[in-house]
CSV table of C-alpha atoms in Angstrom, one decimal:
chain,number,residue,atom,x,y,z
A,1,MET,CA,-22.6,14.9,-9.3
A,2,SER,CA,-24.6,15.2,-6.1
A,3,SER,CA,-24.6,12.4,-3.7
A,4,ASP,CA,-27.8,10.7,-5.0
A,5,LEU,CA,-27.1,10.8,-8.7
A,6,SER,CA,-26.9,7.6,-10.7
A,7,LEU,CA,-24.1,6.1,-12.7
A,8,LEU,CA,-24.4,3.3,-15.3
A,9,ILE,CA,-21.4,1.5,-16.7
A,10,ARG,CA,-22.2,-0.4,-19.8
A,11,GLN,CA,-20.8,-3.6,-21.3
A,12,SER,CA,-17.5,-3.8,-19.4
A,13,ARG,CA,-15.9,-7.1,-18.5
A,14,ILE,CA,-16.8,-7.3,-14.8
A,15,LEU,CA,-14.9,-9.2,-12.2
A,16,LEU,CA,-17.5,-10.9,-10.0
A,17,PRO,CA,-16.9,-11.8,-6.3
A,18,GLY,CA,-16.3,-15.4,-7.2
A,19,GLY,CA,-13.4,-14.6,-9.5
A,20,GLU,CA,-15.2,-15.2,-12.7
A,21,PHE,CA,-15.9,-12.5,-15.4
A,22,MET,CA,-19.2,-11.4,-16.9
A,23,VAL,CA,-19.7,-8.9,-19.7
A,24,GLY,CA,-22.5,-6.6,-18.6
A,25,ASP,CA,-23.7,-3.5,-16.9
A,26,ILE,CA,-23.4,-2.0,-13.4
A,27,LEU,CA,-25.8,0.6,-11.9
A,28,CYS,CA,-24.7,2.8,-9.0
A,29,ARG,CA,-26.6,5.4,-7.1
A,30,GLY,CA,-24.8,7.7,-4.7
A,31,ARG,CA,-21.9,5.8,-3.2
A,32,GLU,CA,-23.5,2.3,-3.6
A,33,ILE,CA,-23.7,-0.4,-6.3
A,34,LEU,CA,-27.4,-1.2,-6.9
A,35,MET,CA,-27.3,-3.8,-9.6
A,36,VAL,CA,-25.0,-5.9,-11.7
A,37,ALA,CA,-26.5,-7.7,-14.7
A,38,PRO,CA,-25.9,-8.7,-18.3
A,39,GLU,CA,-28.0,-5.7,-19.4
A,40,ILE,CA,-29.7,-2.9,-17.4
A,41,SER,CA,-32.5,-1.1,-19.2
A,42,VAL,CA,-32.7,2.2,-17.3
A,43,GLU,CA,-31.4,5.7,-17.8
A,44,ALA,CA,-28.9,7.2,-15.5
A,45,ASP,CA,-27.5,10.6,-14.8
A,46,LYS,CA,-24.1,9.6,-16.2
A,47,GLU,CA,-23.4,6.7,-18.5
A,48,ILE,CA,-20.0,5.2,-19.4
A,49,ASP,CA,-19.5,3.0,-22.4
A,50,ALA,CA,-16.8,0.5,-21.2
A,51,THR,CA,-17.0,-1.9,-24.2
A,52,GLY,CA,-13.7,-3.8,-24.5
A,53,LEU,CA,-12.5,-2.6,-21.0
A,54,THR,CA,-12.3,-4.5,-17.7
A,55,LEU,CA,-14.0,-3.4,-14.5
A,56,LEU,CA,-12.2,-4.2,-11.2
A,57,PRO,CA,-12.8,-3.3,-7.5
A,58,GLY,CA,-10.9,-0.1,-6.6
A,59,VAL,CA,-7.4,-0.7,-5.1
A,60,ILE,CA,-7.0,-0.3,-1.4
A,61,ASP,CA,-3.4,0.5,-0.7
A,62,PRO,CA,-2.7,-0.5,2.9
A,63,GLN,CA,0.7,1.2,3.3
A,64,VAL,CA,1.5,4.7,2.1
A,65,HIS,CA,3.5,7.7,3.4
A,66,PHE,CA,1.8,10.8,2.1
A,67,ARG,CA,4.1,13.2,4.1
A,68,GLU,CA,1.4,15.6,5.4
A,69,PRO,CA,1.7,17.3,7.8
A,70,GLY,CA,5.3,18.6,8.0
A,71,LEU,CA,7.0,17.2,4.9
A,72,GLU,CA,4.7,18.6,2.2
A,73,HIS,CA,7.7,19.4,-0.1
A,74,LYS,CA,7.8,15.7,-0.9
A,75,GLU,CA,4.1,15.0,-1.2
A,76,ASP,CA,0.8,16.1,0.4
A,77,LEU,CA,-2.6,14.6,0.7
A,78,PHE,CA,-4.0,16.4,-2.4
A,79,THR,CA,-1.1,15.5,-4.8
A,80,ALA,CA,-0.9,11.9,-3.4
A,81,SER,CA,-4.6,11.4,-3.8
A,82,CYS,CA,-4.4,12.7,-7.4
A,83,ALA,CA,-1.7,10.0,-8.0
A,84,CYS,CA,-4.0,7.4,-6.4
A,85,ALA,CA,-6.8,8.4,-8.7
A,86,LYS,CA,-4.6,7.9,-11.7
A,87,GLY,CA,-3.4,4.6,-10.4
A,88,GLY,CA,-6.8,3.1,-9.7
A,89,VAL,CA,-6.3,3.4,-5.9
A,90,THR,CA,-9.6,4.4,-4.4
A,91,SER,CA,-8.6,4.0,-0.7
A,92,PHE,CA,-5.4,4.3,1.3
A,93,LEU,CA,-4.1,3.6,4.8
A,94,GLU,CA,-1.4,6.1,5.7
A,95,MET,CA,1.5,5.9,8.1
A,96,PRO,CA,2.3,7.9,11.3
A,97,ASN,CA,5.8,9.2,10.6
A,98,THR,CA,4.8,12.7,9.7
A,99,ARG,CA,5.6,15.9,11.6
A,100,PRO,CA,4.2,16.0,14.1
A,101,LEU,CA,4.0,12.2,14.6
A,102,THR,CA,0.5,10.6,14.5
A,103,THR,CA,0.7,9.3,18.1
A,104,THR,CA,-2.3,11.0,19.7
A,105,GLN,CA,-6.0,11.5,19.1
A,106,ALA,CA,-5.4,15.1,18.4
A,107,ALA,CA,-2.8,14.3,15.7
A,108,LEU,CA,-5.1,11.7,14.2
A,109,ASP,CA,-8.0,14.2,14.2
A,110,ASP,CA,-5.8,16.7,12.4
A,111,LYS,CA,-5.0,14.2,9.6
A,112,LEU,CA,-8.7,13.2,9.2
A,113,LYS,CA,-9.6,16.9,8.9
A,114,ARG,CA,-6.9,17.5,6.3
A,115,ALA,CA,-7.9,14.5,4.3
A,116,ALA,CA,-11.6,15.5,4.4
A,117,ASN,CA,-10.6,18.8,2.8
A,118,LYS,CA,-8.0,17.5,0.3
A,119,SER,CA,-8.2,13.8,-0.5
A,120,LEU,CA,-9.9,12.8,-3.8
A,121,VAL,CA,-10.0,9.2,-2.5
A,122,ASN,CA,-11.0,7.4,0.7
A,123,TYR,CA,-8.6,7.4,3.6
A,124,GLY,CA,-7.6,5.8,6.9
A,125,PHE,CA,-4.7,6.4,9.2
A,126,PHE,CA,-2.5,4.3,11.5
A,127,ILE,CA,-1.5,5.5,15.0
A,128,GLY,CA,2.2,5.2,15.7
A,129,ALA,CA,3.5,3.3,18.8
A,130,THR,CA,5.9,5.0,21.2
A,131,SER,CA,7.2,3.7,24.5
A,132,GLU,CA,4.8,6.1,26.3
A,133,ASN,CA,1.4,6.3,24.4
A,134,LEU,CA,-0.3,3.0,25.4
A,135,PRO,CA,-3.7,4.7,26.2
A,136,ASP,CA,-3.7,6.4,22.8
A,137,LEU,CA,-3.0,3.0,21.1
A,138,ARG,CA,-6.0,1.5,22.7
A,139,GLU,CA,-8.4,4.4,22.4
A,140,ALA,CA,-7.6,6.6,19.3
A,141,ASN,CA,-10.4,6.3,16.8
A,142,PRO,CA,-10.9,5.8,14.0
A,143,ALA,CA,-7.4,4.2,13.4
A,144,CYS,CA,-6.9,1.2,11.1
A,145,GLY,CA,-4.2,-0.2,13.3
A,146,ILE,CA,-1.0,0.4,15.4
A,147,LYS,CA,2.2,0.9,13.5
A,148,ILE,CA,5.4,-0.2,15.2
A,149,PHE,CA,8.8,0.6,13.7
A,150,MET,CA,11.1,-2.1,15.0
A,151,GLY,CA,13.9,-0.7,12.9
A,152,SER,CA,14.8,1.8,10.1
A,153,MET,CA,13.5,4.6,12.3
A,154,HIS,CA,14.8,7.0,14.9
A,155,GLY,CA,13.3,9.1,17.7
A,156,GLN,CA,10.0,8.3,19.5
A,157,LEU,CA,8.7,5.8,16.9
A,158,LEU,CA,11.6,3.4,17.2
A,159,ILE,CA,10.5,0.5,19.4
A,160,ASP,CA,13.5,-1.8,19.0
A,161,CYS,CA,13.6,-4.1,22.0
A,162,GLU,CA,11.3,-6.8,23.4
A,163,GLU,CA,10.8,-5.0,26.8
A,164,LEU,CA,9.2,-2.1,25.0
A,165,LEU,CA,7.3,-4.2,22.5
A,166,GLU,CA,5.7,-6.6,25.0
A,167,PRO,CA,3.3,-4.1,26.7
A,168,ILE,CA,2.0,-3.0,23.3
A,169,PHE,CA,1.2,-6.6,22.3
A,170,ALA,CA,-0.2,-7.4,25.7
A,171,GLU,CA,-2.8,-4.7,25.9
A,172,GLY,CA,-5.8,-4.2,23.6
A,173,ASP,CA,-7.0,-6.0,20.5
A,174,ARG,CA,-6.3,-3.6,17.7
A,175,LEU,CA,-4.3,-4.9,14.7
A,176,ILE,CA,-0.5,-4.3,15.1
A,177,ALA,CA,1.4,-3.7,11.9
A,178,VAL,CA,5.2,-4.0,12.1
A,179,HIS,CA,8.1,-2.7,10.1
A,180,ALA,CA,10.3,-5.7,10.9
A,181,GLU,CA,14.0,-5.0,10.9
A,182,ASP,CA,16.5,-5.6,13.7
A,183,GLN,CA,17.9,-2.1,14.5
A,184,ALA,CA,20.7,-3.4,16.7
A,185,ARG,CA,22.0,-5.6,13.7
A,186,ILE,CA,21.6,-2.6,11.4
A,187,ASN,CA,23.6,-0.4,13.7
A,188,GLN,CA,26.4,-3.0,13.9
A,189,ARG,CA,26.5,-3.5,10.2
A,190,ARG,CA,26.5,0.3,9.5
A,191,GLN,CA,29.8,0.4,11.5
A,192,GLU,CA,31.2,-2.6,9.6
A,193,PHE,CA,30.4,-1.0,6.2
A,194,SER,CA,31.0,2.6,7.1
A,195,GLY,CA,32.6,4.8,4.4
A,196,ILE,CA,31.1,2.9,1.5
A,197,THR,CA,29.1,5.2,-0.8
A,198,ASP,CA,27.8,2.7,-3.3
A,199,PRO,CA,24.1,2.5,-2.6
A,200,ALA,CA,24.1,-1.3,-3.3
A,201,ILE,CA,25.7,-1.7,0.2
A,202,HIS,CA,22.3,-0.7,1.6
A,203,SER,CA,21.0,-4.2,0.9
A,204,GLN,CA,24.0,-5.7,2.8
A,205,ILE,CA,23.7,-3.4,5.8
A,206,GLN,CA,20.0,-4.0,6.3
A,207,ASP,CA,20.3,-7.7,5.3
A,208,ASN,CA,18.0,-10.6,5.2
A,209,GLN,CA,19.0,-11.6,8.8
A,210,ALA,CA,18.0,-8.2,10.1
A,211,ALA,CA,14.5,-8.7,8.7
A,212,LEU,CA,14.2,-12.3,9.8
A,213,ASN,CA,15.2,-11.5,13.4
A,214,ALA,CA,12.5,-8.8,13.8
A,215,THR,CA,9.8,-10.9,12.1
A,216,LYS,CA,10.6,-13.8,14.5
A,217,LEU,CA,10.3,-11.5,17.5
A,218,ALA,CA,7.0,-10.0,16.3
A,219,LEU,CA,5.6,-13.5,15.6
A,220,LYS,CA,6.7,-14.7,19.1
A,221,LEU,CA,4.8,-11.8,20.8
A,222,SER,CA,1.8,-12.2,18.6
A,223,LYS,CA,1.5,-15.9,19.5
A,224,LYS,CA,2.1,-15.2,23.2
A,225,TYR,CA,-0.9,-12.8,23.3
A,226,GLN,CA,-2.9,-14.1,20.3
A,227,ARG,CA,-2.7,-10.5,19.0
A,228,ARG,CA,-3.6,-9.6,15.5
A,229,LEU,CA,-0.3,-9.0,13.6
A,230,HIS,CA,0.4,-7.7,10.2
A,231,ILE,CA,3.9,-7.9,8.8
A,232,LEU,CA,4.5,-4.9,6.5
A,233,HIS,CA,6.5,-5.1,3.2
A,234,LEU,CA,7.9,-8.6,3.8
A,235,SER,CA,11.0,-8.8,1.7
A,236,THR,CA,13.0,-12.0,2.2
A,237,ALA,CA,12.8,-15.6,1.3
A,238,GLU,CA,13.7,-16.5,4.9
A,239,GLU,CA,10.7,-14.6,6.3
A,240,ALA,CA,8.4,-16.2,3.7
A,241,GLU,CA,9.6,-19.7,4.6
A,242,LEU,CA,9.2,-18.9,8.3
A,243,LEU,CA,5.5,-18.0,7.8
A,244,ARG,CA,5.0,-21.0,5.5
A,245,GLU,CA,5.9,-23.2,8.5
A,246,ASP,CA,4.4,-21.1,11.3
A,247,LYS,CA,1.6,-18.6,10.5
A,248,PRO,CA,-1.3,-18.4,13.0
A,249,SER,CA,-4.7,-17.6,11.6
A,250,TRP,CA,-4.6,-14.1,13.1
A,251,VAL,CA,-1.4,-13.2,11.3
A,252,THR,CA,-1.2,-11.5,7.8
A,253,ALA,CA,1.7,-10.3,5.7
A,254,GLU,CA,2.1,-8.1,2.6
A,255,VAL,CA,4.6,-7.7,-0.2
A,256,THR,CA,5.3,-4.7,-2.4
A,257,PRO,CA,5.6,-4.7,-6.2
A,258,GLN,CA,9.2,-3.5,-5.7
A,259,HIS,CA,10.2,-6.6,-3.8
A,260,LEU,CA,8.5,-8.8,-6.4
A,261,LEU,CA,9.8,-7.1,-9.5
A,262,LEU,CA,13.0,-5.3,-8.6
A,263,ASN,CA,16.2,-6.7,-7.0
A,264,THR,CA,19.7,-5.6,-6.2
A,265,SER,CA,20.6,-5.3,-9.9
A,266,ALA,CA,18.4,-2.1,-9.9
A,267,TYR,CA,21.2,-0.2,-8.1
A,268,GLU,CA,23.3,-0.3,-11.2
A,269,GLU,CA,20.5,1.0,-13.3
A,270,ILE,CA,18.9,3.7,-11.1
A,271,GLY,CA,21.3,4.2,-8.2
A,272,THR,CA,19.7,5.7,-5.1
A,273,LEU,CA,16.3,5.7,-6.7
A,274,ALA,CA,16.4,2.0,-5.8
A,275,GLN,CA,17.1,2.6,-2.1
A,276,MET,CA,14.2,1.7,0.2
A,277,ASN,CA,13.5,0.1,3.6
A,278,PRO,CA,13.6,-2.8,3.8
A,279,PRO,CA,16.0,-2.9,0.9
A,280,LEU,CA,15.7,-4.7,-2.4
A,281,ARG,CA,16.9,-8.3,-2.2
A,282,SER,CA,18.2,-10.9,-4.6
A,283,HIS,CA,16.5,-12.6,-7.6
A,284,HIS,CA,16.1,-15.7,-5.4
A,285,ASP,CA,14.1,-13.6,-2.9
A,286,ASN,CA,11.9,-12.4,-5.8
A,287,GLU,CA,11.1,-16.0,-6.7
A,288,VAL,CA,10.4,-17.2,-3.2
A,289,LEU,CA,8.2,-14.1,-2.5
A,290,TRP,CA,6.2,-14.8,-5.7
A,291,LYS,CA,5.6,-18.4,-4.7
A,292,ALA,CA,4.5,-17.3,-1.2
A,293,LEU,CA,2.1,-14.8,-2.6
A,294,LEU,CA,0.6,-17.4,-5.1
A,295,ASP,CA,0.3,-20.0,-2.3
A,296,GLY,CA,-1.4,-17.6,0.1
A,297,VAL,CA,1.5,-17.4,2.6
A,298,LEU,CA,1.5,-13.7,1.8
A,299,ASP,CA,-1.9,-12.1,1.9
A,300,PHE,CA,-1.9,-8.9,-0.1
A,301,ILE,CA,0.0,-6.2,-1.8
A,302,ALA,CA,0.9,-2.6,-0.6
A,303,THR,CA,3.1,0.0,-2.3
A,304,ASP,CA,4.9,1.6,0.7
A,305,HIS,CA,4.6,4.8,-1.3
A,306,ALA,CA,7.4,6.9,0.3
A,307,PRO,CA,8.3,9.8,-1.9
A,308,HIS,CA,11.4,12.0,-1.7
A,309,THR,CA,12.5,14.7,-4.1
A,310,LEU,CA,15.0,14.0,-6.8
A,311,ALA,CA,17.4,16.5,-5.1
A,312,GLU,CA,17.1,14.5,-1.9
A,313,LYS,CA,17.7,11.2,-3.7
A,314,ALA,CA,20.7,12.7,-5.6
A,315,GLN,CA,22.7,12.9,-2.3
A,316,THR,CA,25.5,10.5,-1.9
A,317,TYR,CA,24.8,7.3,0.1
A,318,PRO,CA,24.2,7.0,3.0
A,319,ASN,CA,22.9,10.6,3.1
A,320,SER,CA,20.3,9.7,0.4
A,321,PRO,CA,16.9,8.9,1.9
A,322,SER,CA,15.2,5.5,1.6
A,323,GLY,CA,11.8,5.3,-0.2
A,324,MET,CA,10.1,5.4,-3.6
A,325,PRO,CA,6.7,6.3,-4.9
A,326,GLY,CA,4.3,3.6,-6.0
A,327,VAL,CA,0.5,4.3,-6.1
A,328,GLU,CA,0.4,5.2,-9.8
A,329,THR,CA,2.1,2.1,-11.0
A,330,SER,CA,1.1,-0.7,-8.6
A,331,LEU,CA,-2.0,-1.9,-10.3
A,332,PRO,CA,-0.7,-1.8,-13.9
A,333,LEU,CA,2.5,-3.5,-12.7
A,334,MET,CA,0.6,-6.4,-11.3
A,335,LEU,CA,-1.9,-6.6,-14.2
A,336,THR,CA,1.1,-6.7,-16.6
A,337,GLN,CA,2.3,-9.7,-14.6
A,338,ALA,CA,-1.1,-11.3,-14.9
A,339,MET,CA,-1.2,-10.8,-18.6
A,340,ALA,CA,2.3,-12.4,-18.8
A,341,GLY,CA,0.9,-15.5,-17.1
A,342,LYS,CA,2.5,-15.0,-13.7
A,343,CYS,CA,-0.9,-14.9,-11.9
A,344,THR,CA,-4.5,-14.2,-12.7
A,345,ILE,CA,-6.4,-10.9,-12.9
A,346,ALA,CA,-8.7,-12.2,-10.2
A,347,GLN,CA,-5.7,-12.9,-7.9
A,348,VAL,CA,-4.5,-9.3,-8.5
A,349,ALA,CA,-7.9,-7.9,-7.5
A,350,ASN,CA,-7.9,-10.1,-4.4
A,351,TRP,CA,-4.4,-9.1,-3.3
A,352,MET,CA,-5.0,-5.4,-4.0
A,353,SER,CA,-8.5,-4.9,-2.8
A,354,THR,CA,-10.6,-7.8,-1.4
A,355,ALA,CA,-8.0,-9.3,1.0
A,356,VAL,CA,-7.0,-5.9,2.3
A,357,ALA,CA,-10.7,-5.0,3.1
A,358,LYS,CA,-11.0,-8.4,4.9
A,359,ALA,CA,-7.8,-8.0,7.0
A,360,TYR,CA,-8.5,-4.4,8.1
A,361,ARG,CA,-12.3,-5.2,8.5
A,362,ILE,CA,-13.3,-2.4,6.1
A,363,PRO,CA,-17.0,-2.9,5.4
A,364,ASN,CA,-18.5,-2.8,1.9
A,365,LYS,CA,-15.2,-2.6,0.0
A,366,GLY,CA,-13.3,-4.9,-2.2
A,367,ALA,CA,-16.0,-6.5,-4.4
A,368,ILE,CA,-18.3,-5.6,-7.2
A,369,ALA,CA,-21.8,-6.6,-6.0
A,370,PRO,CA,-25.0,-4.9,-4.9
A,371,GLY,CA,-24.7,-3.2,-1.5
A,372,TYR,CA,-20.9,-2.7,-1.9
A,373,ASP,CA,-19.5,0.8,-2.3
A,374,ALA,CA,-19.0,2.0,-5.8
A,375,ASP,CA,-15.2,2.3,-5.6
A,376,LEU,CA,-14.2,1.0,-9.0
A,377,VAL,CA,-11.5,1.1,-11.7
A,378,ILE,CA,-11.9,0.5,-15.4
A,379,VAL,CA,-8.7,-0.7,-17.0
A,380,ASP,CA,-7.4,-1.4,-20.5
A,381,LEU,CA,-5.8,-4.8,-20.8
A,382,ASP,CA,-5.3,-4.6,-24.6
A,383,ASN,CA,-2.7,-1.9,-24.9
A,384,TYR,CA,0.7,-1.2,-23.4
A,385,ARG,CA,2.3,2.2,-22.5
A,386,PRO,CA,5.6,3.2,-21.0
A,387,VAL,CA,5.9,4.8,-17.6
A,388,LEU,CA,7.1,8.4,-18.3
A,389,ARG,CA,8.5,10.8,-15.8
A,390,GLU,CA,6.7,13.7,-17.3
A,391,GLU,CA,3.3,12.1,-16.8
A,392,VAL,CA,3.5,11.1,-13.1
A,393,LEU,CA,1.3,13.0,-10.7
A,394,THR,CA,3.1,12.4,-7.4
A,395,LYS,CA,4.7,15.6,-6.3
A,396,CYS,CA,8.2,14.0,-6.1
A,397,GLY,CA,8.1,13.7,-9.9
A,398,TRP,CA,9.7,10.3,-10.6
A,399,SER,CA,9.1,6.5,-10.6
A,400,PRO,CA,11.5,3.6,-10.2
A,401,PHE,CA,9.7,2.0,-13.0
A,402,GLU,CA,10.3,4.7,-15.6
A,403,GLY,CA,10.5,3.2,-19.1
A,404,TRP,CA,8.7,-0.1,-18.2
A,405,SER,CA,6.0,-0.9,-20.7
A,406,LEU,CA,2.8,-1.7,-18.8
A,407,THR,CA,-0.8,-2.8,-19.5
A,408,GLY,CA,-3.9,-2.5,-17.3
A,409,LEU,CA,-3.5,1.2,-16.9
A,410,PRO,CA,-6.6,2.8,-15.4
A,411,ILE,CA,-8.9,4.5,-18.0
A,412,ILE,CA,-11.5,5.6,-15.4
A,413,THR,CA,-11.4,5.6,-11.6
A,414,ILE,CA,-14.6,5.9,-9.6
A,415,VAL,CA,-14.7,6.8,-5.9
A,416,GLY,CA,-18.1,6.6,-4.1
A,417,GLY,CA,-19.9,6.6,-7.4
A,418,LYS,CA,-18.2,9.6,-8.8
A,419,VAL,CA,-15.6,9.7,-11.6
A,420,VAL,CA,-12.4,11.0,-10.2
A,421,TYR,CA,-10.1,10.2,-13.1
A,422,GLU,CA,-10.9,9.7,-16.7
A,423,ARG,CA,-8.5,9.3,-19.6
A,424,GLY,CA,-5.8,11.5,-18.3
A,425,LYS,CA,-8.0,14.1,-16.5
A,426,VAL,CA,-8.3,14.3,-12.7
A,427,TYR,CA,-11.5,15.6,-11.3
A,428,THR,CA,-10.2,17.6,-8.3
A,429,ASP,CA,-13.5,18.5,-6.9
A,430,VAL,CA,-14.3,14.9,-5.8
A,431,ARG,CA,-13.6,14.0,-2.2
A,432,GLY,CA,-13.3,10.6,-0.6
A,433,GLU,CA,-14.5,9.6,2.8
A,434,ALA,CA,-13.0,8.4,6.0
A,435,LEU,CA,-12.8,4.6,6.0
A,436,ARG,CA,-14.6,2.6,8.7
A,437,PHE,CA,-12.9,-0.3,10.6
A,438,ASP,CA,-15.3,-2.8,12.1
A,439,GLY,CA,-13.5,-4.2,15.1
């Protein structure tokens, strides 16, 4: 399809911006939604009969690690974007811990060029903070935000003390996103638990207190400078309760499906495949995080898609790497929870699209309405299917949710008015665009 061709989706159950549903038609031309109505009596270059299916805004995944450049044996921008397309993810924000690190304008430009050539979906990139790149943090463009690793990192990207953090918060106004873990506490507990090879010890080494310490420090600096702060993959009940009591209007926080749906019992079932940073927590943490999400204390959902090969994951703890894939399963996981009565479909769409676009100030994304971009996903909420290893598209070739029976699997994914995924087929000639960040 050329850029000005039209697309008409007929008789889907459309989620409208107010959260209500309407059975009707939607007309797109080029990358834009032109019309939403009960019936549209025009002909289009391509028509889709979506009777019995549900139309949602495309997912914006605000935290992924797609490994390119430098670690392409785990994943690359092409394979990851194919997985996104299958999962209904039409846009992503990618992290800076590649090789080389994304800490300069030149490295950012390189990623943007690679994505323009390879990515089937829309893309944006964080710039990573070091102790020495303050000018880049202010000026690199277009960047969705500044990523600070307060823990679970080594080398230049580890910013683990207040003296190094403060100048970053003090200068500029770009959103700061933090991986909030206290590296000093982690180091101390690694010594205390050294020699233990059971991966379940990971959740004790990088415990709730390590997360809470770092979140408190980030919140303190954010309040001091009234600096936009986003807390990545918040994982503990203690952090959720802290934000419930003390969350300025300029602070946002996210949670992953893993931290909502998995807990430390997963180590017994899938071993090191359950190992991630911050680690899985207790069933109690699951419950408190769910309540915080439902109450608006937590703002949206991200996957922290961080793939490693099965061979890497098969190493004995602590040599096994932390991280798991997620872009293919995040939307059906959450829609399955909605169908079970845990939340509503409208809430899922808000957490996975609308609220992300708002927080990162991405224009024309996150809603189905005239003038918005035609980034859409058509899902089937009537049938359930298991997650099968042989069907995943991520290069790492596995999922922590293998065997789970899910509904809401994407049937068709549309990026910029073009079908990129349809009933098992990926259209690899489609390319996304660089996201804009207004302010």
